[in-house]
PDB file of C-alpha atoms in Angstrom:
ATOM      1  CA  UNK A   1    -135.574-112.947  44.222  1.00 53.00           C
ATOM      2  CA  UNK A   2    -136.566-115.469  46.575  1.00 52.00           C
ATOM      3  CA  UNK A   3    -136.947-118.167  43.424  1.00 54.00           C
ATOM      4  CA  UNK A   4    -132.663-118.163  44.019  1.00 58.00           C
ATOM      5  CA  UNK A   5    -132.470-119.403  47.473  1.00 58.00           C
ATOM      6  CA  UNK A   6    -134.701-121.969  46.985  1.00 62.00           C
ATOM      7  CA  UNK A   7    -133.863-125.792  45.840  1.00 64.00           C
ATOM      8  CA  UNK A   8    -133.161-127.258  42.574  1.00 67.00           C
ATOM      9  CA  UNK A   9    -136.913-126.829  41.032  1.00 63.00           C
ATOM     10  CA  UNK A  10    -137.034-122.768  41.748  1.00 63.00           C
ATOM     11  CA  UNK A  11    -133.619-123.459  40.332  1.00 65.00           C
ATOM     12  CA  UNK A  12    -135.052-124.176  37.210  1.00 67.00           C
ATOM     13  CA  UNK A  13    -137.634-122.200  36.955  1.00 63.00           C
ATOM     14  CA  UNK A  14    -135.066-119.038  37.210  1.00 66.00           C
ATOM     15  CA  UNK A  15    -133.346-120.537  34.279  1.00 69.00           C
ATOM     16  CA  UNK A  16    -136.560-120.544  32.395  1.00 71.00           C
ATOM     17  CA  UNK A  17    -137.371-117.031  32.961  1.00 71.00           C
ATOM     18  CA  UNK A  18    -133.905-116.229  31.795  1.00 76.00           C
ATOM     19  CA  UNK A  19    -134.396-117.880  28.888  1.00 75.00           C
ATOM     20  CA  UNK A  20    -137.723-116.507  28.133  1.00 76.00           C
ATOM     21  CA  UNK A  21    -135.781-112.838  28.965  1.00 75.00           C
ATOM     22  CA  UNK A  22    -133.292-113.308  26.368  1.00 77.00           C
ATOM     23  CA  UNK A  23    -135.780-113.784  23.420  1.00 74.00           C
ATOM     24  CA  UNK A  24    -137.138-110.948  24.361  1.00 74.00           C
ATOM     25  CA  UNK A  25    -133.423-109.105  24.067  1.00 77.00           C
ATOM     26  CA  UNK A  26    -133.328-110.097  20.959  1.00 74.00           C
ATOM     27  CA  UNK A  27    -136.554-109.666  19.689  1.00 74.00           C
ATOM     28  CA  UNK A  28    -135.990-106.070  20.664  1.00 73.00           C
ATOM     29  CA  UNK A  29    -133.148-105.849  18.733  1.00 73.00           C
TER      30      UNK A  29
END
């Protein structure tokens, strides 16, 4: 998504979201 292309504070953003992603894994587990 565009987030990736863009400079370090998209950056980090993305991470976030991944983050926020992965409790959700395991919360559905």
């Amino acid at each position: 998504v565009n987030t990736l292309i863009r400079p370090d504070g998209a950056k980090k953003a993305y991470v976030r979201l991944t983050a926020d992603y992965d409790a959700l894994d395991v919360a559905n587990k």
